[in-house]
Amino acid sequence: DAGVIQSPRHEVTEMGQEVTLRCKPISGHNSLFWYRQTMMRGLELLIYFNNNVPIDDSGMPEDRFSAKMPNASFSTLKIQPSEPRDSAVYFCASRPGGHGYTFGSGTRLTVV
Amino acid sequence: RKEVEQDPGPFNVPEGATVAFNCTYSNSASQSFFWYRQDCRKEPKLLMSVYSSGNEDGRFTAQLNRASQYISLLIRDSKLSDSATYLCVVDRAGGYNKLIFGAGTRLAVHP
């Protein structure tokens, strides 16, 4: 089992550019979650999917953020346009209902 | 009030010490509870689930007090490798498997 796979591991971009983060959940896990982690705010849940359907996106900071899950094996989180305050580590996690999450290694985003 | 609250620490303890972390949660309908461990610049990893009757995994013991909405983690015989941040995690009752993470308690074990 390869675990939850995220790409890229690191991303440095200029303010105003579009950023796309990618996630491949563990096969068979029916829930997928996007989190953001900063020193100030800790781990914040942005959005989660159940069986590829977005269930709750109330944590998405603003309209610049969007997430999709076109199939059970792939999800994207897009920021357009990016801003310096979006700099954080973005984690994707998947879960087979009723158990703890498995996290990917995260994408460290720096917006300059 | 935060949904899950933890003392941020840091807890600085010598090797071999016993250390306990506490956590409180606000949603009395929560059903699932976990402790996660996060090393510096790494992803959180599941340490153990927490069951109503309390449970033990080697040097680690987790307890749940539903009446007080309180969770604890006890680490016995601390090792240098236990140095990390420990995250208390609670499900947000209402289904769909959504977990809420506390801000974490930092532990530093020194020789």
mmCIF file with all atom_site columns, C-alpha atoms in Angstrom:
data_model
loop_
_atom_site.group_PDB
_atom_site.id
_atom_site.type_symbol
_atom_site.label_atom_id
_atom_site.label_alt_id
_atom_site.label_comp_id
_atom_site.label_asym_id
_atom_site.label_entity_id
_atom_site.label_seq_id
_atom_site.pdbx_PDB_ins_code
_atom_site.Cartn_x
_atom_site.Cartn_y
_atom_site.Cartn_z
_atom_site.occupancy
_atom_site.B_iso_or_equiv
_atom_site.pdbx_formal_charge
_atom_site.auth_seq_id
_atom_site.auth_comp_id
_atom_site.auth_asym_id
_atom_site.auth_atom_id
_atom_site.pdbx_PDB_model_num
ATOM 1   C CA . ASP A 1 1   ? 0.000   0.000  0.000   1.00 0.00 ? 1   ASP A CA 1
ATOM 2   C CA . ALA A 1 2   ? 1.582   3.256  -1.154  1.00 0.00 ? 2   ALA A CA 1
ATOM 3   C CA . GLY A 1 3   ? -0.397  5.376  1.283   1.00 0.00 ? 3   GLY A CA 1
ATOM 4   C CA . VAL A 1 4   ? -1.900  8.753  0.448   1.00 0.00 ? 4   VAL A CA 1
ATOM 5   C CA . ILE A 1 5   ? 0.167   10.387 -2.267  1.00 0.00 ? 5   ILE A CA 1
ATOM 6   C CA . GLN A 1 6   ? 0.389   14.145 -2.620  1.00 0.00 ? 6   GLN A CA 1
ATOM 7   C CA . SER A 1 7   ? 2.133   16.253 -5.200  1.00 0.00 ? 7   SER A CA 1
ATOM 8   C CA . PRO A 1 8   ? 4.070   18.405 -5.414  1.00 0.00 ? 8   PRO A CA 1
ATOM 9   C CA . ARG A 1 9   ? 5.972   18.147 -2.113  1.00 0.00 ? 9   ARG A CA 1
ATOM 10  C CA . HIS A 1 10  ? 7.026   21.768 -2.332  1.00 0.00 ? 10  HIS A CA 1
ATOM 11  C CA . GLU A 1 11  ? 5.621   24.653 -4.330  1.00 0.00 ? 11  GLU A CA 1
ATOM 12  C CA . VAL A 1 12  ? 6.920   28.178 -4.517  1.00 0.00 ? 12  VAL A CA 1
ATOM 13  C CA . THR A 1 13  ? 4.862   30.577 -6.567  1.00 0.00 ? 13  THR A CA 1
ATOM 14  C CA . GLU A 1 14  ? 4.343   34.261 -7.060  1.00 0.00 ? 14  GLU A CA 1
ATOM 15  C CA . MET A 1 15  ? 1.327   36.074 -5.750  1.00 0.00 ? 15  MET A CA 1
ATOM 16  C CA . GLY A 1 16  ? -1.501  36.019 -8.252  1.00 0.00 ? 16  GLY A CA 1
ATOM 17  C CA . GLN A 1 17  ? -0.550  32.722 -9.830  1.00 0.00 ? 17  GLN A CA 1
ATOM 18  C CA . GLU A 1 18  ? -2.779  29.661 -9.883  1.00 0.00 ? 18  GLU A CA 1
ATOM 19  C CA . VAL A 1 19  ? -1.711  26.749 -7.724  1.00 0.00 ? 19  VAL A CA 1
ATOM 20  C CA . THR A 1 20  ? -2.992  23.190 -8.031  1.00 0.00 ? 20  THR A CA 1
ATOM 21  C CA . LEU A 1 21  ? -2.334  20.592 -5.370  1.00 0.00 ? 21  LEU A CA 1
ATOM 22  C CA . ARG A 1 22  ? -2.969  16.925 -6.075  1.00 0.00 ? 22  ARG A CA 1
ATOM 23  C CA . CYS A 1 23  ? -3.899  13.928 -3.972  1.00 0.00 ? 23  CYS A CA 1
ATOM 24  C CA . LYS A 1 24  ? -4.317  10.215 -4.552  1.00 0.00 ? 24  LYS A CA 1
ATOM 25  C CA . PRO A 1 25  ? -6.105  8.560  -1.620  1.00 0.00 ? 25  PRO A CA 1
ATOM 26  C CA . ILE A 1 26  ? -5.628  5.007  -0.459  1.00 0.00 ? 26  ILE A CA 1
ATOM 27  C CA . SER A 1 27  ? -7.628  2.622  -2.591  1.00 0.00 ? 27  SER A CA 1
ATOM 28  C CA . GLY A 1 28  ? -10.882 1.670  -0.911  1.00 0.00 ? 28  GLY A CA 1
ATOM 29  C CA . HIS A 1 29  ? -11.011 4.672  1.400   1.00 0.00 ? 29  HIS A CA 1
ATOM 30  C CA . ASN A 1 30  ? -14.341 6.376  0.816   1.00 0.00 ? 30  ASN A CA 1
ATOM 31  C CA . SER A 1 31  ? -13.646 9.692  2.539   1.00 0.00 ? 31  SER A CA 1
ATOM 32  C CA . LEU A 1 32  ? -11.064 12.295 1.509   1.00 0.00 ? 32  LEU A CA 1
ATOM 33  C CA . PHE A 1 33  ? -10.122 15.420 3.394   1.00 0.00 ? 33  PHE A CA 1
ATOM 34  C CA . TRP A 1 34  ? -8.079  18.517 2.654   1.00 0.00 ? 34  TRP A CA 1
ATOM 35  C CA . TYR A 1 35  ? -6.439  20.254 5.620   1.00 0.00 ? 35  TYR A CA 1
ATOM 36  C CA . ARG A 1 36  ? -4.234  23.298 5.925   1.00 0.00 ? 36  ARG A CA 1
ATOM 37  C CA . GLN A 1 37  ? -1.682  23.665 8.720   1.00 0.00 ? 37  GLN A CA 1
ATOM 38  C CA . THR A 1 38  ? -0.021  26.851 9.919   1.00 0.00 ? 38  THR A CA 1
ATOM 39  C CA . MET A 1 39  ? 1.758   27.729 13.127  1.00 0.00 ? 39  MET A CA 1
ATOM 40  C CA . MET A 1 40  ? -0.914  30.237 14.059  1.00 0.00 ? 40  MET A CA 1
ATOM 41  C CA . ARG A 1 41  ? -4.045  28.211 13.302  1.00 0.00 ? 41  ARG A CA 1
ATOM 42  C CA . GLY A 1 42  ? -2.948  24.585 13.518  1.00 0.00 ? 42  GLY A CA 1
ATOM 43  C CA . LEU A 1 43  ? -4.729  22.012 11.361  1.00 0.00 ? 43  LEU A CA 1
ATOM 44  C CA . GLU A 1 44  ? -7.829  23.429 9.690   1.00 0.00 ? 44  GLU A CA 1
ATOM 45  C CA . LEU A 1 45  ? -10.267 21.293 7.744   1.00 0.00 ? 45  LEU A CA 1
ATOM 46  C CA . LEU A 1 46  ? -10.930 22.923 4.388   1.00 0.00 ? 46  LEU A CA 1
ATOM 47  C CA . ILE A 1 47  ? -13.243 20.462 2.660   1.00 0.00 ? 47  ILE A CA 1
ATOM 48  C CA . TYR A 1 48  ? -14.085 16.812 2.643   1.00 0.00 ? 48  TYR A CA 1
ATOM 49  C CA . PHE A 1 49  ? -15.577 14.339 0.207   1.00 0.00 ? 49  PHE A CA 1
ATOM 50  C CA . ASN A 1 50  ? -17.519 11.170 0.834   1.00 0.00 ? 50  ASN A CA 1
ATOM 51  C CA . ASN A 1 51  ? -17.723 8.764  -2.100  1.00 0.00 ? 51  ASN A CA 1
ATOM 52  C CA . ASN A 1 52  ? -16.359 11.543 -4.344  1.00 0.00 ? 52  ASN A CA 1
ATOM 53  C CA . VAL A 1 53  ? -19.137 13.962 -3.366  1.00 0.00 ? 53  VAL A CA 1
ATOM 54  C CA . PRO A 1 54  ? -18.233 17.199 -1.546  1.00 0.00 ? 54  PRO A CA 1
ATOM 55  C CA . ILE A 1 55  ? -19.984 17.057 1.804   1.00 0.00 ? 55  ILE A CA 1
ATOM 56  C CA . ASP A 1 56  ? -18.818 20.166 3.613   1.00 0.00 ? 56  ASP A CA 1
ATOM 57  C CA . ASP A 1 57  ? -16.727 23.000 2.208   1.00 0.00 ? 57  ASP A CA 1
ATOM 58  C CA . SER A 1 58  ? -17.422 25.444 5.015   1.00 0.00 ? 58  SER A CA 1
ATOM 59  C CA . GLY A 1 59  ? -13.748 25.502 5.884   1.00 0.00 ? 59  GLY A CA 1
ATOM 60  C CA . MET A 1 60  ? -12.672 26.810 2.492   1.00 0.00 ? 60  MET A CA 1
ATOM 61  C CA . PRO A 1 61  ? -11.382 30.296 3.282   1.00 0.00 ? 61  PRO A CA 1
ATOM 62  C CA . GLU A 1 62  ? -12.821 32.089 0.295   1.00 0.00 ? 62  GLU A CA 1
ATOM 63  C CA . ASP A 1 63  ? -13.810 31.794 -3.328  1.00 0.00 ? 63  ASP A CA 1
ATOM 64  C CA . ARG A 1 64  ? -10.210 31.665 -4.424  1.00 0.00 ? 64  ARG A CA 1
ATOM 65  C CA . PHE A 1 65  ? -10.123 28.092 -3.150  1.00 0.00 ? 65  PHE A CA 1
ATOM 66  C CA . SER A 1 66  ? -11.812 25.229 -4.966  1.00 0.00 ? 66  SER A CA 1
ATOM 67  C CA . ALA A 1 67  ? -11.571 21.450 -4.740  1.00 0.00 ? 67  ALA A CA 1
ATOM 68  C CA . LYS A 1 68  ? -12.654 18.603 -6.971  1.00 0.00 ? 68  LYS A CA 1
ATOM 69  C CA . MET A 1 69  ? -12.754 14.846 -6.803  1.00 0.00 ? 69  MET A CA 1
ATOM 70  C CA . PRO A 1 70  ? -13.533 13.576 -10.293 1.00 0.00 ? 70  PRO A CA 1
ATOM 71  C CA . ASN A 1 71  ? -13.091 9.934  -9.282  1.00 0.00 ? 71  ASN A CA 1
ATOM 72  C CA . ALA A 1 72  ? -12.281 7.762  -6.296  1.00 0.00 ? 72  ALA A CA 1
ATOM 73  C CA . SER A 1 73  ? -8.539  7.889  -6.903  1.00 0.00 ? 73  SER A CA 1
ATOM 74  C CA . PHE A 1 74  ? -7.846  11.574 -7.443  1.00 0.00 ? 74  PHE A CA 1
ATOM 75  C CA . SER A 1 75  ? -8.556  14.974 -5.938  1.00 0.00 ? 75  SER A CA 1
ATOM 76  C CA . THR A 1 76  ? -7.294  18.491 -6.526  1.00 0.00 ? 76  THR A CA 1
ATOM 77  C CA . LEU A 1 77  ? -7.220  21.651 -4.462  1.00 0.00 ? 77  LEU A CA 1
ATOM 78  C CA . LYS A 1 78  ? -6.826  24.811 -6.490  1.00 0.00 ? 78  LYS A CA 1
ATOM 79  C CA . ILE A 1 79  ? -6.014  28.335 -5.361  1.00 0.00 ? 79  ILE A CA 1
ATOM 80  C CA . GLN A 1 80  ? -6.583  31.084 -7.898  1.00 0.00 ? 80  GLN A CA 1
ATOM 81  C CA . PRO A 1 81  ? -5.225  33.694 -7.485  1.00 0.00 ? 81  PRO A CA 1
ATOM 82  C CA . SER A 1 82  ? -2.786  32.787 -4.738  1.00 0.00 ? 82  SER A CA 1
ATOM 83  C CA . GLU A 1 83  ? -1.798  35.227 -1.987  1.00 0.00 ? 83  GLU A CA 1
ATOM 84  C CA . PRO A 1 84  ? 1.100   35.241 0.496   1.00 0.00 ? 84  PRO A CA 1
ATOM 85  C CA . ARG A 1 85  ? -1.299  34.426 3.360   1.00 0.00 ? 85  ARG A CA 1
ATOM 86  C CA . ASP A 1 86  ? -2.059  31.126 1.649   1.00 0.00 ? 86  ASP A CA 1
ATOM 87  C CA . SER A 1 87  ? 1.442   29.942 2.513   1.00 0.00 ? 87  SER A CA 1
ATOM 88  C CA . ALA A 1 88  ? 1.041   26.796 4.623   1.00 0.00 ? 88  ALA A CA 1
ATOM 89  C CA . VAL A 1 89  ? 1.362   23.037 4.519   1.00 0.00 ? 89  VAL A CA 1
ATOM 90  C CA . TYR A 1 90  ? -1.624  21.458 2.810   1.00 0.00 ? 90  TYR A CA 1
ATOM 91  C CA . PHE A 1 91  ? -2.420  17.895 3.790   1.00 0.00 ? 91  PHE A CA 1
ATOM 92  C CA . CYS A 1 92  ? -4.692  15.427 2.117   1.00 0.00 ? 92  CYS A CA 1
ATOM 93  C CA . ALA A 1 93  ? -6.028  12.523 4.172   1.00 0.00 ? 93  ALA A CA 1
ATOM 94  C CA . SER A 1 94  ? -8.247  9.563  3.460   1.00 0.00 ? 94  SER A CA 1
ATOM 95  C CA . ARG A 1 95  ? -10.249 7.372  5.750   1.00 0.00 ? 95  ARG A CA 1
ATOM 96  C CA . PRO A 1 96  ? -12.168 4.097  5.503   1.00 0.00 ? 96  PRO A CA 1
ATOM 97  C CA . GLY A 1 97  ? -15.237 5.089  7.536   1.00 0.00 ? 97  GLY A CA 1
ATOM 98  C CA . GLY A 1 98  ? -15.051 4.760  11.289  1.00 0.00 ? 98  GLY A CA 1
ATOM 99  C CA . HIS A 1 99  ? -11.293 4.727  11.628  1.00 0.00 ? 99  HIS A CA 1
ATOM 100 C CA . GLY A 1 100 ? -8.521  7.253  11.891  1.00 0.00 ? 100 GLY A CA 1
ATOM 101 C CA . TYR A 1 101 ? -7.189  9.179  8.946   1.00 0.00 ? 101 TYR A CA 1
ATOM 102 C CA . THR A 1 102 ? -4.091  8.409  6.969   1.00 0.00 ? 102 THR A CA 1
ATOM 103 C CA . PHE A 1 103 ? -2.361  11.579 5.880   1.00 0.00 ? 103 PHE A CA 1
ATOM 104 C CA . GLY A 1 104 ? -0.230  12.238 2.868   1.00 0.00 ? 104 GLY A CA 1
ATOM 105 C CA . SER A 1 105 ? 3.177   13.835 3.296   1.00 0.00 ? 105 SER A CA 1
ATOM 106 C CA . GLY A 1 106 ? 1.748   17.250 2.523   1.00 0.00 ? 106 GLY A CA 1
ATOM 107 C CA . THR A 1 107 ? 2.521   20.042 0.099   1.00 0.00 ? 107 THR A CA 1
ATOM 108 C CA . ARG A 1 108 ? 4.508   22.933 1.503   1.00 0.00 ? 108 ARG A CA 1
ATOM 109 C CA . LEU A 1 109 ? 3.241   26.017 -0.330  1.00 0.00 ? 109 LEU A CA 1
ATOM 110 C CA . THR A 1 110 ? 5.076   29.307 -0.302  1.00 0.00 ? 110 THR A CA 1
ATOM 111 C CA . VAL A 1 111 ? 3.522   32.286 -2.062  1.00 0.00 ? 111 VAL A CA 1
ATOM 112 C CA . VAL A 1 112 ? 5.900   35.190 -2.496  1.00 0.00 ? 112 VAL A CA 1
ATOM 113 C CA . ARG B 2 1   ? -14.477 28.195 22.477  1.00 0.00 ? 1   ARG B CA 1
ATOM 114 C CA . LYS B 2 2   ? -12.471 25.744 20.373  1.00 0.00 ? 2   LYS B CA 1
ATOM 115 C CA . GLU B 2 3   ? -14.023 22.360 19.710  1.00 0.00 ? 3   GLU B CA 1
ATOM 116 C CA . VAL B 2 4   ? -10.916 20.555 20.944  1.00 0.00 ? 4   VAL B CA 1
ATOM 117 C CA . GLU B 2 5   ? -8.594  22.196 23.465  1.00 0.00 ? 5   GLU B CA 1
ATOM 118 C CA . GLN B 2 6   ? -5.136  21.110 24.545  1.00 0.00 ? 6   GLN B CA 1
ATOM 119 C CA . ASP B 2 7   ? -2.341  22.576 26.602  1.00 0.00 ? 7   ASP B CA 1
ATOM 120 C CA . PRO B 2 8   ? 0.268   23.536 23.965  1.00 0.00 ? 8   PRO B CA 1
ATOM 121 C CA . GLY B 2 9   ? 3.199   22.818 26.281  1.00 0.00 ? 9   GLY B CA 1
ATOM 122 C CA . PRO B 2 10  ? 6.028   22.312 25.769  1.00 0.00 ? 10  PRO B CA 1
ATOM 123 C CA . PHE B 2 11  ? 6.463   19.519 28.242  1.00 0.00 ? 11  PHE B CA 1
ATOM 124 C CA . ASN B 2 12  ? 10.182  19.038 28.866  1.00 0.00 ? 12  ASN B CA 1
ATOM 125 C CA . VAL B 2 13  ? 10.859  15.714 30.599  1.00 0.00 ? 13  VAL B CA 1
ATOM 126 C CA . PRO B 2 14  ? 13.899  13.484 31.178  1.00 0.00 ? 14  PRO B CA 1
ATOM 127 C CA . GLU B 2 15  ? 14.172  10.051 29.662  1.00 0.00 ? 15  GLU B CA 1
ATOM 128 C CA . GLY B 2 16  ? 12.304  7.490  31.718  1.00 0.00 ? 16  GLY B CA 1
ATOM 129 C CA . ALA B 2 17  ? 9.752   9.950  33.051  1.00 0.00 ? 17  ALA B CA 1
ATOM 130 C CA . THR B 2 18  ? 6.008   9.488  32.937  1.00 0.00 ? 18  THR B CA 1
ATOM 131 C CA . VAL B 2 19  ? 4.096   12.293 31.290  1.00 0.00 ? 19  VAL B CA 1
ATOM 132 C CA . ALA B 2 20  ? 0.373   12.890 30.825  1.00 0.00 ? 20  ALA B CA 1
ATOM 133 C CA . PHE B 2 21  ? -1.479  15.060 28.335  1.00 0.00 ? 21  PHE B CA 1
ATOM 134 C CA . ASN B 2 22  ? -5.052  16.186 28.640  1.00 0.00 ? 22  ASN B CA 1
ATOM 135 C CA . CYS B 2 23  ? -7.621  17.314 26.159  1.00 0.00 ? 23  CYS B CA 1
ATOM 136 C CA . THR B 2 24  ? -11.201 18.571 26.406  1.00 0.00 ? 24  THR B CA 1
ATOM 137 C CA . TYR B 2 25  ? -13.845 18.595 23.704  1.00 0.00 ? 25  TYR B CA 1
ATOM 138 C CA . SER B 2 26  ? -17.034 20.596 23.418  1.00 0.00 ? 26  SER B CA 1
ATOM 139 C CA . ASN B 2 27  ? -19.408 18.363 21.448  1.00 0.00 ? 27  ASN B CA 1
ATOM 140 C CA . SER B 2 28  ? -21.031 15.916 23.840  1.00 0.00 ? 28  SER B CA 1
ATOM 141 C CA . ALA B 2 29  ? -22.350 13.877 20.904  1.00 0.00 ? 29  ALA B CA 1
ATOM 142 C CA . SER B 2 30  ? -18.868 12.995 19.646  1.00 0.00 ? 30  SER B CA 1
ATOM 143 C CA . GLN B 2 31  ? -18.335 9.263  19.288  1.00 0.00 ? 31  GLN B CA 1
ATOM 144 C CA . SER B 2 32  ? -14.773 8.690  18.045  1.00 0.00 ? 32  SER B CA 1
ATOM 145 C CA . PHE B 2 33  ? -11.569 9.809  19.680  1.00 0.00 ? 33  PHE B CA 1
ATOM 146 C CA . PHE B 2 34  ? -7.930  9.490  18.697  1.00 0.00 ? 34  PHE B CA 1
ATOM 147 C CA . TRP B 2 35  ? -4.437  10.566 19.545  1.00 0.00 ? 35  TRP B CA 1
ATOM 148 C CA . TYR B 2 36  ? -2.144  11.454 16.676  1.00 0.00 ? 36  TYR B CA 1
ATOM 149 C CA . ARG B 2 37  ? 1.557   12.153 16.749  1.00 0.00 ? 37  ARG B CA 1
ATOM 150 C CA . GLN B 2 38  ? 3.244   14.696 14.507  1.00 0.00 ? 38  GLN B CA 1
ATOM 151 C CA . ASP B 2 39  ? 6.987   15.016 14.112  1.00 0.00 ? 39  ASP B CA 1
ATOM 152 C CA . CYS B 2 40  ? 8.530   18.277 12.986  1.00 0.00 ? 40  CYS B CA 1
ATOM 153 C CA . ARG B 2 41  ? 7.804   18.962 9.299   1.00 0.00 ? 41  ARG B CA 1
ATOM 154 C CA . LYS B 2 42  ? 6.013   15.645 8.908   1.00 0.00 ? 42  LYS B CA 1
ATOM 155 C CA . GLU B 2 43  ? 2.415   14.570 8.534   1.00 0.00 ? 43  GLU B CA 1
ATOM 156 C CA . PRO B 2 44  ? 0.284   13.573 11.554  1.00 0.00 ? 44  PRO B CA 1
ATOM 157 C CA . LYS B 2 45  ? 0.208   9.841  12.162  1.00 0.00 ? 45  LYS B CA 1
ATOM 158 C CA . LEU B 2 46  ? -2.339  7.851  14.117  1.00 0.00 ? 46  LEU B CA 1
ATOM 159 C CA . LEU B 2 47  ? -0.947  6.871  17.504  1.00 0.00 ? 47  LEU B CA 1
ATOM 160 C CA . MET B 2 48  ? -3.989  5.183  18.955  1.00 0.00 ? 48  MET B CA 1
ATOM 161 C CA . SER B 2 49  ? -7.751  5.232  19.151  1.00 0.00 ? 49  SER B CA 1
ATOM 162 C CA . VAL B 2 50  ? -9.364  6.005  22.488  1.00 0.00 ? 50  VAL B CA 1
ATOM 163 C CA . TYR B 2 51  ? -12.073 3.728  23.787  1.00 0.00 ? 51  TYR B CA 1
ATOM 164 C CA . SER B 2 52  ? -14.583 4.325  26.543  1.00 0.00 ? 52  SER B CA 1
ATOM 165 C CA . SER B 2 53  ? -13.071 1.645  28.743  1.00 0.00 ? 53  SER B CA 1
ATOM 166 C CA . GLY B 2 54  ? -9.577  3.040  28.300  1.00 0.00 ? 54  GLY B CA 1
ATOM 167 C CA . ASN B 2 55  ? -6.897  1.267  26.328  1.00 0.00 ? 55  ASN B CA 1
ATOM 168 C CA . GLU B 2 56  ? -3.211  0.622  26.402  1.00 0.00 ? 56  GLU B CA 1
ATOM 169 C CA . ASP B 2 57  ? -0.603  0.126  23.695  1.00 0.00 ? 57  ASP B CA 1
ATOM 170 C CA . GLY B 2 58  ? 2.793   -0.639 25.160  1.00 0.00 ? 58  GLY B CA 1
ATOM 171 C CA . ARG B 2 59  ? 3.966   2.425  27.058  1.00 0.00 ? 59  ARG B CA 1
ATOM 172 C CA . PHE B 2 60  ? 0.946   4.454  25.988  1.00 0.00 ? 60  PHE B CA 1
ATOM 173 C CA . THR B 2 61  ? -2.394  4.552  27.811  1.00 0.00 ? 61  THR B CA 1
ATOM 174 C CA . ALA B 2 62  ? -5.436  6.505  26.664  1.00 0.00 ? 62  ALA B CA 1
ATOM 175 C CA . GLN B 2 63  ? -8.468  7.317  28.774  1.00 0.00 ? 63  GLN B CA 1
ATOM 176 C CA . LEU B 2 64  ? -11.838 8.828  27.956  1.00 0.00 ? 64  LEU B CA 1
ATOM 177 C CA . ASN B 2 65  ? -14.218 10.495 30.386  1.00 0.00 ? 65  ASN B CA 1
ATOM 178 C CA . ARG B 2 66  ? -17.459 11.186 28.529  1.00 0.00 ? 66  ARG B CA 1
ATOM 179 C CA . ALA B 2 67  ? -19.149 12.873 31.480  1.00 0.00 ? 67  ALA B CA 1
ATOM 180 C CA . SER B 2 68  ? -16.383 15.468 31.688  1.00 0.00 ? 68  SER B CA 1
ATOM 181 C CA . GLN B 2 69  ? -15.679 15.438 27.925  1.00 0.00 ? 69  GLN B CA 1
ATOM 182 C CA . TYR B 2 70  ? -12.062 14.798 28.680  1.00 0.00 ? 70  TYR B CA 1
ATOM 183 C CA . ILE B 2 71  ? -9.406  12.630 27.034  1.00 0.00 ? 71  ILE B CA 1
ATOM 184 C CA . SER B 2 72  ? -5.963  11.814 28.332  1.00 0.00 ? 72  SER B CA 1
ATOM 185 C CA . LEU B 2 73  ? -2.769  10.212 27.085  1.00 0.00 ? 73  LEU B CA 1
ATOM 186 C CA . LEU B 2 74  ? -0.182  8.777  29.468  1.00 0.00 ? 74  LEU B CA 1
ATOM 187 C CA . ILE B 2 75  ? 3.318   7.932  28.297  1.00 0.00 ? 75  ILE B CA 1
ATOM 188 C CA . ARG B 2 76  ? 5.421   5.808  30.611  1.00 0.00 ? 76  ARG B CA 1
ATOM 189 C CA . ASP B 2 77  ? 9.201   5.394  30.498  1.00 0.00 ? 77  ASP B CA 1
ATOM 190 C CA . SER B 2 78  ? 9.635   8.250  28.003  1.00 0.00 ? 78  SER B CA 1
ATOM 191 C CA . LYS B 2 79  ? 12.154  7.776  25.218  1.00 0.00 ? 79  LYS B CA 1
ATOM 192 C CA . LEU B 2 80  ? 14.035  10.424 23.255  1.00 0.00 ? 80  LEU B CA 1
ATOM 193 C CA . SER B 2 81  ? 12.090  9.227  20.219  1.00 0.00 ? 81  SER B CA 1
ATOM 194 C CA . ASP B 2 82  ? 8.807   10.204 21.891  1.00 0.00 ? 82  ASP B CA 1
ATOM 195 C CA . SER B 2 83  ? 9.666   13.880 21.302  1.00 0.00 ? 83  SER B CA 1
ATOM 196 C CA . ALA B 2 84  ? 6.926   15.163 19.031  1.00 0.00 ? 84  ALA B CA 1
ATOM 197 C CA . THR B 2 85  ? 3.625   17.021 19.054  1.00 0.00 ? 85  THR B CA 1
ATOM 198 C CA . TYR B 2 86  ? 0.627   15.010 20.216  1.00 0.00 ? 86  TYR B CA 1
ATOM 199 C CA . LEU B 2 87  ? -2.718  15.904 18.690  1.00 0.00 ? 87  LEU B CA 1
ATOM 200 C CA . CYS B 2 88  ? -6.033  15.162 20.332  1.00 0.00 ? 88  CYS B CA 1
ATOM 201 C CA . VAL B 2 89  ? -8.674  14.334 17.718  1.00 0.00 ? 89  VAL B CA 1
ATOM 202 C CA . VAL B 2 90  ? -12.438 14.114 18.038  1.00 0.00 ? 90  VAL B CA 1
ATOM 203 C CA . ASP B 2 91  ? -15.109 13.460 15.483  1.00 0.00 ? 91  ASP B CA 1
ATOM 204 C CA . ARG B 2 92  ? -17.637 16.179 14.843  1.00 0.00 ? 92  ARG B CA 1
ATOM 205 C CA . ALA B 2 93  ? -20.821 14.322 15.570  1.00 0.00 ? 93  ALA B CA 1
ATOM 206 C CA . GLY B 2 94  ? -23.242 14.329 12.714  1.00 0.00 ? 94  GLY B CA 1
ATOM 207 C CA . GLY B 2 95  ? -21.714 11.679 10.571  1.00 0.00 ? 95  GLY B CA 1
ATOM 208 C CA . TYR B 2 96  ? -19.540 11.653 7.506   1.00 0.00 ? 96  TYR B CA 1
ATOM 209 C CA . ASN B 2 97  ? -16.411 10.863 9.427   1.00 0.00 ? 97  ASN B CA 1
ATOM 210 C CA . LYS B 2 98  ? -15.183 14.417 9.949   1.00 0.00 ? 98  LYS B CA 1
ATOM 211 C CA . LEU B 2 99  ? -12.444 14.719 12.542  1.00 0.00 ? 99  LEU B CA 1
ATOM 212 C CA . ILE B 2 100 ? -11.465 17.867 14.389  1.00 0.00 ? 100 ILE B CA 1
ATOM 213 C CA . PHE B 2 101 ? -7.867  18.249 15.534  1.00 0.00 ? 101 PHE B CA 1
ATOM 214 C CA . GLY B 2 102 ? -6.637  20.009 18.618  1.00 0.00 ? 102 GLY B CA 1
ATOM 215 C CA . ALA B 2 103 ? -3.694  22.357 18.266  1.00 0.00 ? 103 ALA B CA 1
ATOM 216 C CA . GLY B 2 104 ? -1.386  19.800 19.821  1.00 0.00 ? 104 GLY B CA 1
ATOM 217 C CA . THR B 2 105 ? 0.823   19.418 22.875  1.00 0.00 ? 105 THR B CA 1
ATOM 218 C CA . ARG B 2 106 ? 4.555   19.508 22.314  1.00 0.00 ? 106 ARG B CA 1
ATOM 219 C CA . LEU B 2 107 ? 6.730   16.994 24.152  1.00 0.00 ? 107 LEU B CA 1
ATOM 220 C CA . ALA B 2 108 ? 10.499  17.222 24.405  1.00 0.00 ? 108 ALA B CA 1
ATOM 221 C CA . VAL B 2 109 ? 12.298  14.298 26.061  1.00 0.00 ? 109 VAL B CA 1
ATOM 222 C CA . HIS B 2 110 ? 15.894  15.030 27.029  1.00 0.00 ? 110 HIS B CA 1
ATOM 223 C CA . PRO B 2 111 ? 18.741  12.727 28.113  1.00 0.00 ? 111 PRO B CA 1
#
